[in-house]
Amino acid sequence: MSKFYITTPIYYVNDKPHIGHTYTTVAADVLARYHRQKNDEVFFLTGTDEHGSKIARSAQKAGLSEQKFADKQTKLYQKYWSELLISNDAFVRTTDPIHEKIAGEFFTQLKKAKTPKDNLALYEKNYEGLYCVGCEAYKKESDLEDGKCPDHKIEPEKVSEKNWFFKLSDFEDVLKKKIGLDEIKIMPEGRKNEVLGFLASGLEDIAATRSKVDWGIRVPFDETQTIYVWMEALINYISALGWPDGEKFEQFWPADLHLMAKDILKFHAIIWPAMLIALEMPLPKVVFAHGYFTINGEKMSKTVGNVISPADLINKFGAESTRYLLLSQFPLGSDGDISMEKLKEKYESDLSNGIGNLISRVLNLVEKNFDGKIPHPVKSPKDLSVIGAMLEEGKTYEALVKIQSVVTWANQYIDKKKVWELVKTKKDEAGVILGGLVELIIDLGNALMPFMPETSQKIIKLATAEKIVKGEGLFPRIE
Ligand code: MSP
């Protein structure tokens, strides 16, 4: 039996959960469920990122203490993840006392650690720089467009303080080597080349602590400082396992898959591995950066007013169809565009008219013509085993395309054979066809299990019943 440790980013609580967070979390859940289905020992982690200036400011705006604000926002994430049947094994909050303790311990060890070039991993320096609170990161002049952060469209703030610095520049060569050799496999391939390109342009050291951010974890060896929120957040992946000597840590580290969008790939592919190398720890096996999507062709933003919430999706399509629809839009690694209209079209083509229609036609014919008993137990006419191989590589979209192509084939096969006439003219032949299709429906139920866990149970139950009945539609029409 192998183990599979999969993580999502921990989401900032200044935002309410939206379709972007939902997309990553659902994708991770599908992969976690796939691995459980094949009997791997799975640990699936998600959570919330609750420290830093960005959150402190949002709390202030909301007129709440940082902790009250974080509590309130985190509840929303937990509520929607539960409605969407997200099967995480743990939910980490960076304000959990255990995370705070472990992050502090990590820094204590980092202070004693050496870089691959035998320098101290942490050193003190006076620093002046431009800080974008939206990114929670320092920016170079060359990163800016018209003096503003290209992602957040705000001018970064001039910050001048004494900090502890992490000697990231010393890790350049070792990271190049490990990423080049896929010791840390960056997926998709194009993203790996991007990271290698970035490494080739040279790494600068980063401020590992902040003196003017109070809403954070105190640096154990320097009370004037809090831990830089990104480095603190990355530690969640091991604090949730009880590093350094927790049983879960022993069992599950290193991560088999860190999943996120490309916006935060560098933190996961460069800073995080460097932190781990400094402490001589095993490195994550795969860092997978999926694409970033727009909504109706525009960047999702409150100002544009095009933010789609998980509630919008669940109310319209139901939780399980939402899971299917999000992943059926474009390959996990690609950028794309999503709109409520496109999701609705997909609901109709793939779910009501596709899978739903196939199931009700086949079961109805068996119920009406064979008294609900499969006349001939025959093998399924299609082999779906390739779907497992696809999910093994994180190809959730490709797996759904394959499922859909089989559904389309089956619906056309029924049309071509005119099975509804065949049951009257050549009942035996119709029986063989329907027996095969019932098997196919069971296989489809199994293949869909990671995507729609409850609906697929229903499908399997309907198709394996002793006396098959058409039952009620699985995918009701939506307005
Ligand atoms: N708190 C950090 C992550 C720390 S992980 C140690 C953070 N949080 S976030 O709330 O901004 O979440 C970013 C992530 O949300 C993206 O990497 C992605 O997983 C998801 N997405 C947010 N918007 C998205 C899109 N428009 N498209 C695709 N993914 C989206 O960064």
Coordinates of C-alpha atoms and ligand atoms in Angstrom, one line a residue:
M1 CA 0.0 0.0 0.0
S2 CA 1.4 3.4 -0.8
K3 CA 0.8 6.7 0.9
F4 CA -0.4 9.9 -0.8
Y5 CA -0.1 13.3 0.9
I6 CA -1.9 16.0 -1.0
T7 CA -2.3 19.7 -0.1
T8 CA -4.1 22.8 -1.3
P9 CA -2.9 26.3 -0.6
I10 CA -4.2 27.6 2.7
Y11 CA -6.4 30.5 1.6
Y12 CA -6.2 34.0 2.9
V13 CA -9.1 34.8 5.2
N14 CA -9.4 38.4 4.0
D15 CA -11.4 37.1 1.1
K16 CA -14.6 35.0 1.3
P17 CA -14.3 31.7 -0.5
H18 CA -14.9 32.1 -4.2
I19 CA -14.9 29.9 -7.3
G20 CA -11.0 30.1 -7.5
H21 CA -10.5 28.6 -4.1
T22 CA -13.3 26.1 -4.9
Y23 CA -11.7 25.0 -8.1
T24 CA -8.3 24.0 -6.5
T25 CA -10.0 22.4 -3.5
V26 CA -12.4 20.3 -5.6
A27 CA -9.5 19.2 -7.9
A28 CA -7.4 18.2 -4.8
D29 CA -10.4 16.4 -3.4
V30 CA -11.0 14.4 -6.6
L31 CA -7.3 13.3 -6.6
A32 CA -7.5 12.4 -2.9
R33 CA -10.7 10.4 -3.4
Y34 CA -9.1 8.7 -6.4
H35 CA -6.2 7.6 -4.3
R36 CA -8.4 6.4 -1.5
Q37 CA -10.4 4.4 -4.1
K38 CA -7.3 2.5 -5.1
N39 CA -6.5 1.9 -1.4
D40 CA -3.7 4.3 -0.9
E41 CA -3.2 5.7 2.6
V42 CA -4.2 9.3 2.0
F43 CA -3.7 12.5 3.9
F44 CA -5.5 15.5 2.3
L45 CA -4.8 18.9 3.9
T46 CA -6.4 22.2 3.3
G47 CA -6.9 25.3 5.6
T48 CA -6.6 29.0 6.0
D49 CA -3.8 31.5 6.1
E50 CA -4.7 34.0 8.9
H51 CA -1.7 36.2 9.7
G52 CA -0.2 39.3 8.0
S53 CA -0.9 42.9 7.2
K54 CA -3.5 42.1 4.7
I55 CA -5.7 40.3 7.1
A56 CA -5.1 42.7 9.9
R57 CA -6.3 45.5 7.7
S58 CA -9.4 43.6 6.6
A59 CA -10.3 42.9 10.2
Q60 CA -9.9 46.5 11.1
K61 CA -12.3 47.5 8.2
A62 CA -14.8 44.9 9.5
G63 CA -14.5 46.4 13.0
L64 CA -13.4 43.1 14.5
S65 CA -10.3 41.8 16.2
E66 CA -8.0 39.9 13.9
Q67 CA -8.9 36.6 15.6
K68 CA -12.7 37.2 15.6
F69 CA -12.4 38.2 11.9
A70 CA -10.4 35.1 11.1
D71 CA -12.7 32.8 13.0
K72 CA -15.7 34.2 11.1
Q73 CA -14.1 33.9 7.7
T74 CA -12.7 30.4 8.3
K75 CA -16.1 29.2 9.2
L76 CA -17.2 30.1 5.7
Y77 CA -14.5 28.0 4.2
Q78 CA -15.3 25.1 6.4
K79 CA -19.0 25.4 5.6
Y80 CA -18.6 25.4 1.9
W81 CA -16.0 22.6 1.9
S82 CA -18.3 20.5 3.8
E83 CA -21.3 21.2 1.5
L84 CA -19.1 20.4 -1.5
L85 CA -18.1 17.0 0.1
I86 CA -14.5 17.9 0.4
S87 CA -12.9 15.0 2.2
N88 CA -9.9 16.7 3.8
D89 CA -8.3 14.8 6.7
A90 CA -7.3 17.9 8.5
F91 CA -7.9 21.7 8.3
V92 CA -5.0 23.8 9.3
R93 CA -5.4 27.3 10.6
T94 CA -2.2 29.4 11.0
T95 CA -3.7 30.7 14.3
D96 CA -3.8 27.2 15.7
P97 CA -1.5 27.2 18.7
I98 CA 0.2 24.1 17.5
H99 CA 1.0 25.7 14.1
E100 CA 2.3 28.8 15.9
K101 CA 4.5 26.7 18.1
I102 CA 5.9 24.6 15.2
A103 CA 6.5 27.6 13.0
G104 CA 8.5 29.2 15.8
E105 CA 10.5 25.9 16.3
F106 CA 11.2 25.8 12.5
F107 CA 12.7 29.3 12.7
T108 CA 14.8 28.4 15.8
Q109 CA 16.2 25.5 13.7
L110 CA 16.6 27.7 10.7
K111 CA 18.7 30.1 12.7
K112 CA 21.1 27.3 13.4
A113 CA 21.1 26.0 9.9
K114 CA 23.7 26.5 7.1
T115 CA 23.1 27.0 3.4
P116 CA 24.5 24.8 0.7
K117 CA 27.4 27.3 0.5
D118 CA 28.1 27.0 4.2
N119 CA 26.7 30.4 5.2
L120 CA 24.2 31.0 7.9
A121 CA 20.7 30.5 6.6
L122 CA 19.5 33.6 8.5
Y123 CA 21.3 36.9 9.0
E124 CA 20.3 40.4 10.1
K125 CA 20.1 43.4 7.8
N126 CA 18.7 46.9 7.5
Y127 CA 16.3 46.9 4.6
E128 CA 14.5 49.3 2.4
G129 CA 12.1 48.0 -0.1
L130 CA 8.7 48.2 -1.8
Y131 CA 6.1 45.9 -0.2
C132 CA 2.8 44.9 -1.9
V133 CA 0.4 44.0 0.9
G134 CA -1.9 42.3 -1.7
C135 CA 0.9 39.8 -2.6
E136 CA 2.4 39.9 1.0
A137 CA 5.8 40.2 -0.8
Y138 CA 8.5 42.7 -1.6
K139 CA 8.6 43.9 -5.2
K140 CA 11.4 45.1 -7.4
E141 CA 11.0 48.3 -9.5
S142 CA 11.1 46.0 -12.5
D143 CA 8.2 44.0 -11.3
L144 CA 5.9 47.0 -11.4
E145 CA 3.7 48.5 -14.1
D146 CA 3.3 52.2 -13.9
G147 CA 4.6 52.0 -10.4
K148 CA 1.9 49.6 -9.4
C149 CA 1.7 45.9 -8.6
P150 CA 0.5 44.3 -11.8
D151 CA -1.7 41.8 -9.9
H152 CA -3.2 44.1 -7.3
K153 CA -3.1 47.4 -9.2
I154 CA -1.9 49.2 -6.0
E155 CA 1.3 51.1 -5.4
P156 CA 3.5 49.1 -3.1
E157 CA 4.5 50.7 0.2
K158 CA 8.0 51.9 1.0
V159 CA 9.2 49.8 4.0
S160 CA 12.4 50.4 5.9
E161 CA 13.2 48.1 8.8
K162 CA 15.7 45.8 10.3
N163 CA 14.9 42.2 9.6
W164 CA 16.3 38.7 9.6
F165 CA 17.0 37.6 6.0
F166 CA 16.9 34.2 4.5
K167 CA 19.9 33.5 2.4
L168 CA 17.9 32.3 -0.6
S169 CA 20.6 33.2 -3.1
D170 CA 22.8 30.4 -1.8
F171 CA 20.1 27.8 -2.9
E172 CA 20.1 28.7 -6.6
D173 CA 22.4 25.9 -7.8
V174 CA 20.9 23.2 -5.7
L175 CA 17.4 24.1 -6.7
K176 CA 18.4 24.2 -10.4
K177 CA 19.8 20.8 -10.1
K178 CA 16.9 19.2 -8.1
I179 CA 14.2 20.8 -10.3
G180 CA 16.1 20.0 -13.5
L181 CA 16.3 16.3 -12.4
D182 CA 12.7 16.2 -11.3
E183 CA 13.7 15.5 -7.7
I184 CA 11.1 18.1 -7.1
K185 CA 8.9 17.6 -10.1
I186 CA 7.2 20.8 -11.3
M187 CA 4.1 20.1 -13.3
P188 CA 3.0 20.9 -16.0
E189 CA 6.3 20.8 -17.9
G190 CA 5.9 24.4 -19.1
R191 CA 5.8 25.6 -15.5
K192 CA 9.0 23.7 -14.7
N193 CA 10.8 25.6 -17.5
E194 CA 9.4 28.9 -16.2
V195 CA 10.8 28.2 -12.7
L196 CA 14.2 27.1 -14.2
G197 CA 14.2 30.4 -16.2
F198 CA 13.5 32.3 -13.1
L199 CA 16.3 30.6 -11.3
A200 CA 18.6 31.3 -14.2
S201 CA 18.0 35.0 -13.8
G202 CA 19.3 34.8 -10.2
L203 CA 17.8 34.6 -6.7
E204 CA 17.9 37.4 -4.1
D205 CA 17.7 36.9 -0.4
I206 CA 14.4 37.5 1.2
A207 CA 13.2 39.2 4.4
A208 CA 12.2 36.3 6.6
T209 CA 10.8 38.4 9.4
R210 CA 9.0 41.7 9.8
S211 CA 9.3 44.3 12.6
K212 CA 6.2 46.3 11.8
V213 CA 3.7 43.6 11.4
D214 CA 2.2 42.6 14.7
W215 CA -0.4 40.2 13.5
G216 CA 1.9 37.3 13.2
I217 CA 4.0 34.7 15.0
R218 CA 6.8 36.2 17.2
V219 CA 10.3 35.1 16.2
P220 CA 11.4 33.0 19.2
F221 CA 15.0 34.5 19.3
D222 CA 14.0 38.1 18.5
E223 CA 10.9 39.6 20.2
T224 CA 11.0 42.6 17.9
Q225 CA 10.1 40.5 14.9
T226 CA 7.3 38.4 13.5
I227 CA 7.8 35.6 11.0
Y228 CA 7.2 36.7 7.4
V229 CA 3.7 35.5 6.6
W230 CA 4.7 33.5 3.5
M231 CA 7.4 31.5 5.2
E232 CA 5.0 30.9 8.1
A233 CA 2.2 29.8 5.8
L234 CA 4.4 27.3 4.0
I235 CA 5.2 25.6 7.2
N236 CA 1.6 24.6 7.5
Y237 CA 2.3 21.6 5.3
I238 CA 4.4 20.1 8.1
S239 CA 2.9 21.7 11.1
A240 CA -0.4 19.9 10.3
L241 CA 1.5 16.6 10.4
G242 CA 3.1 17.4 13.8
W243 CA 6.7 18.0 12.7
P244 CA 9.3 17.2 13.9
D245 CA 8.4 14.0 15.5
G246 CA 4.6 13.5 15.0
E247 CA 3.4 10.1 13.8
K248 CA 1.6 11.7 10.9
F249 CA 4.8 13.4 9.9
E250 CA 6.7 10.1 9.9
Q251 CA 4.0 8.5 7.9
F252 CA 3.2 11.2 5.3
W253 CA 6.1 13.6 4.7
P254 CA 7.2 14.4 2.1
A255 CA 4.2 15.7 0.3
D256 CA 3.3 13.7 -2.8
L257 CA 1.5 16.6 -4.4
H258 CA 1.3 20.3 -3.5
L259 CA -1.5 21.7 -5.7
M260 CA -2.1 25.4 -6.3
A261 CA -2.5 27.9 -9.2
K262 CA 0.4 29.4 -11.0
D263 CA 0.1 32.7 -9.1
I264 CA 1.9 31.2 -6.1
L265 CA 4.2 28.6 -7.8
K266 CA 7.4 30.4 -7.0
F267 CA 6.8 30.3 -3.3
H268 CA 6.2 26.5 -3.5
A269 CA 8.9 25.7 -6.0
I270 CA 11.7 27.9 -4.7
I271 CA 11.2 29.3 -1.2
W272 CA 9.6 26.3 0.4
P273 CA 12.2 23.7 -1.0
A274 CA 15.0 26.0 0.1
M275 CA 13.6 26.2 3.6
L276 CA 13.4 22.4 3.7
I277 CA 16.9 21.9 2.2
A278 CA 18.3 24.2 4.9
L279 CA 16.8 21.9 7.5
E280 CA 18.0 18.8 5.6
M281 CA 14.5 17.6 5.1
P282 CA 13.0 15.5 2.3
L283 CA 11.4 17.6 -0.5
P284 CA 7.9 17.5 -1.9
K285 CA 7.7 15.1 -4.8
V286 CA 5.4 17.0 -7.1
V287 CA 4.5 20.7 -7.2
F288 CA 1.6 21.1 -9.6
A289 CA 0.5 24.6 -10.7
H290 CA -2.8 24.7 -12.4
G291 CA -4.0 27.5 -14.6
Y292 CA -5.6 30.8 -13.6
F293 CA -9.1 31.5 -15.0
T294 CA -11.0 34.6 -15.8
I295 CA -14.8 35.0 -15.4
N296 CA -16.5 36.0 -18.7
G297 CA -13.2 37.0 -20.1
E298 CA -12.3 39.3 -17.2
K299 CA -10.1 39.0 -14.1
M300 CA -12.4 38.1 -11.2
S301 CA -12.7 41.1 -8.9
K302 CA -15.1 42.8 -6.5
T303 CA -14.8 46.0 -8.5
V304 CA -15.8 44.3 -11.7
G305 CA -18.5 42.5 -9.7
N306 CA -18.0 39.2 -11.3
V307 CA -17.0 37.1 -8.3
I308 CA -18.7 33.8 -8.3
S309 CA -19.2 32.2 -4.8
P310 CA -19.5 28.6 -4.0
A311 CA -23.0 29.3 -2.8
D312 CA -23.9 30.6 -6.3
L313 CA -22.7 27.4 -7.8
I314 CA -24.2 25.0 -5.2
N315 CA -27.6 26.8 -5.4
K316 CA -27.8 26.6 -9.1
F317 CA -26.3 23.2 -9.9
G318 CA -26.1 21.3 -6.6
A319 CA -22.9 20.4 -4.9
E320 CA -21.9 17.4 -6.8
S321 CA -22.7 18.8 -10.2
T322 CA -20.6 21.8 -9.3
R323 CA -17.6 19.5 -8.7
Y324 CA -18.1 17.9 -12.1
L325 CA -18.7 21.2 -13.9
L326 CA -15.7 23.0 -12.6
L327 CA -13.3 20.3 -13.6
S328 CA -14.9 19.8 -17.0
Q329 CA -14.1 23.2 -18.3
F330 CA -10.4 23.0 -19.4
P331 CA -7.3 20.9 -18.5
L332 CA -6.1 21.4 -14.9
G333 CA -2.8 22.8 -16.1
S334 CA -4.3 25.4 -18.6
D335 CA -5.6 28.9 -18.1
G336 CA -9.2 29.3 -19.1
D337 CA -12.4 31.2 -18.8
I338 CA -15.5 30.3 -16.8
S339 CA -19.0 31.7 -16.9
M340 CA -22.3 30.6 -15.4
E341 CA -23.6 30.2 -18.9
K342 CA -20.8 27.8 -19.9
L343 CA -21.3 25.8 -16.7
K344 CA -25.0 25.6 -17.5
E345 CA -24.4 24.4 -21.0
K346 CA -22.1 21.7 -19.7
Y347 CA -24.7 20.7 -17.1
E348 CA -27.2 20.1 -19.9
S349 CA -24.9 18.4 -22.4
D350 CA -22.9 16.2 -20.1
L351 CA -25.1 15.6 -17.1
S352 CA -28.8 15.8 -18.0
N353 CA -28.6 14.9 -21.7
G354 CA -25.5 12.8 -21.4
I355 CA -25.0 10.6 -18.3
G356 CA -28.5 11.2 -16.9
N357 CA -30.2 10.4 -20.2
L358 CA -28.1 7.2 -20.8
I359 CA -28.9 5.9 -17.3
S360 CA -32.6 6.5 -17.5
R361 CA -33.0 5.1 -21.0
V362 CA -31.1 1.9 -20.3
L363 CA -32.7 1.2 -16.9
N364 CA -36.2 2.1 -18.3
L365 CA -35.7 -0.5 -21.1
V366 CA -34.6 -3.1 -18.6
E367 CA -37.5 -2.3 -16.3
K368 CA -40.2 -2.3 -19.0
N369 CA -39.1 -5.2 -21.1
F370 CA -37.2 -7.6 -18.8
D371 CA -39.1 -7.0 -15.6
G372 CA -36.1 -5.3 -14.2
K373 CA -33.8 -8.3 -14.5
I374 CA -30.7 -8.1 -16.6
P375 CA -31.3 -10.8 -19.1
H376 CA -27.7 -11.6 -20.1
P377 CA -24.8 -10.8 -17.8
V378 CA -22.3 -9.7 -20.3
K379 CA -19.1 -7.7 -20.2
S380 CA -19.2 -4.0 -20.6
P381 CA -18.5 -3.0 -24.3
K382 CA -16.0 -0.3 -23.3
D383 CA -12.9 -0.4 -21.2
L384 CA -12.5 2.6 -18.8
S385 CA -9.3 1.6 -17.1
V386 CA -7.4 4.5 -18.9
I387 CA -9.2 6.9 -16.5
G388 CA -7.1 5.7 -13.6
A389 CA -3.9 6.4 -15.5
M390 CA -5.1 9.9 -16.2
L391 CA -6.0 10.7 -12.6
E392 CA -2.6 9.3 -11.6
E393 CA -1.1 12.3 -13.5
G394 CA -3.7 14.8 -12.3
K395 CA -5.5 14.8 -15.6
T396 CA -9.0 15.4 -14.1
Y397 CA -10.3 17.1 -17.3
E398 CA -9.0 14.4 -19.6
A399 CA -10.7 11.8 -17.4
L400 CA -14.0 13.6 -17.7
V401 CA -13.6 13.9 -21.5
K402 CA -13.0 10.2 -21.7
I403 CA -16.1 9.5 -19.6
Q404 CA -18.2 11.8 -21.7
S405 CA -17.0 10.2 -25.0
V406 CA -18.1 6.8 -23.7
V407 CA -21.4 8.2 -22.7
T408 CA -21.9 9.7 -26.1
W409 CA -20.9 6.5 -27.7
A410 CA -23.4 4.6 -25.6
N411 CA -26.3 6.9 -26.4
Q412 CA -25.5 6.8 -30.1
Y413 CA -25.2 3.0 -29.9
I414 CA -28.7 2.8 -28.5
D415 CA -30.0 5.0 -31.3
K416 CA -28.2 3.1 -34.0
K417 CA -29.4 -0.2 -32.8
K418 CA -32.9 1.2 -32.1
V419 CA -32.9 -0.9 -28.9
W420 CA -36.5 0.3 -28.1
E421 CA -37.6 -1.6 -31.3
L422 CA -35.2 -4.4 -30.9
V423 CA -36.8 -5.4 -27.5
K424 CA -39.9 -6.2 -29.6
T425 CA -38.4 -7.7 -32.7
K426 CA -35.2 -9.4 -31.4
K427 CA -35.5 -9.6 -27.7
D428 CA -32.4 -11.8 -27.2
E429 CA -30.1 -9.4 -29.0
A430 CA -31.6 -6.5 -27.1
G431 CA -31.0 -8.4 -23.9
V432 CA -27.3 -8.8 -24.7
I433 CA -26.9 -5.1 -25.6
L434 CA -28.7 -3.9 -22.4
G435 CA -26.8 -6.3 -20.2
G436 CA -23.5 -4.8 -21.6
L437 CA -24.8 -1.3 -21.1
V438 CA -25.8 -1.9 -17.5
E439 CA -22.2 -3.1 -16.9
L440 CA -21.0 0.0 -18.6
I441 CA -23.1 2.2 -16.3
I442 CA -21.6 0.5 -13.3
D443 CA -18.1 1.2 -14.6
L444 CA -19.1 4.8 -15.3
G445 CA -20.4 5.0 -11.7
N446 CA -17.0 3.8 -10.4
A447 CA -15.1 6.2 -12.7
L448 CA -17.2 9.1 -11.6
M449 CA -16.8 8.2 -7.9
P450 CA -14.0 10.7 -7.1
F451 CA -15.9 13.5 -8.9
M452 CA -19.4 12.9 -7.7
P453 CA -19.2 10.6 -4.7
E454 CA -22.9 10.4 -3.8
T455 CA -24.4 10.5 -7.2
S456 CA -22.1 7.7 -8.3
Q457 CA -23.2 5.6 -5.4
K458 CA -26.7 6.2 -6.5
I459 CA -25.9 5.2 -10.1
I460 CA -24.2 2.0 -8.9
K461 CA -27.1 1.2 -6.6
L462 CA -29.7 1.7 -9.4
A463 CA -27.7 -0.5 -11.9
T464 CA -26.9 -3.3 -9.5
A465 CA -30.4 -3.5 -7.9
E466 CA -32.0 -6.9 -8.0
K467 CA -34.9 -5.5 -9.7
I468 CA -33.9 -2.5 -11.8
V469 CA -36.2 0.4 -12.1
K470 CA -35.7 3.6 -14.0
G471 CA -35.9 5.7 -10.8
E472 CA -36.0 9.4 -10.7
G473 CA -33.8 11.6 -12.8
L474 CA -30.3 12.2 -11.4
F475 CA -29.9 15.6 -13.0
P476 CA -33.1 17.7 -12.9
R477 CA -33.4 20.5 -15.4
I478 CA -32.3 23.9 -14.2
E479 CA -33.8 27.2 -15.2
Ligands
MSP1 N1 -2.4 32.3 1.4 C1 -1.8 32.1 0.2 C2 -1.3 30.7 0.0 C3 -0.4 30.1 1.0 S1 -0.1 28.4 0.8 C4 1.2 28.1 1.8 C5 -2.7 32.5 -0.9 N2 -4.0 32.5 -0.7 S2 -5.2 32.9 -1.7 O1 -6.4 32.9 -0.9 O2 -4.9 34.0 -2.4 O3 -5.3 31.6 -2.7 C6 -4.6 31.6 -3.9 C7 -5.1 30.3 -4.6 O4 -6.5 30.3 -4.8 C8 -4.5 30.0 -6.0 O5 -3.2 29.5 -6.0 C9 -5.5 29.1 -6.5 O6 -5.3 27.8 -5.9 C10 -6.8 29.7 -6.0 N3 -7.4 30.6 -7.0 C11 -7.8 31.9 -6.7 N4 -8.3 32.5 -7.8 C12 -8.2 31.7 -8.8 C13 -8.5 31.8 -10.2 N5 -9.0 32.9 -10.7 N6 -8.1 30.7 -11.0 C14 -7.5 29.6 -10.5 N7 -7.2 29.5 -9.2 C15 -7.6 30.4 -8.3 O7 -2.2 32.7 -2.0

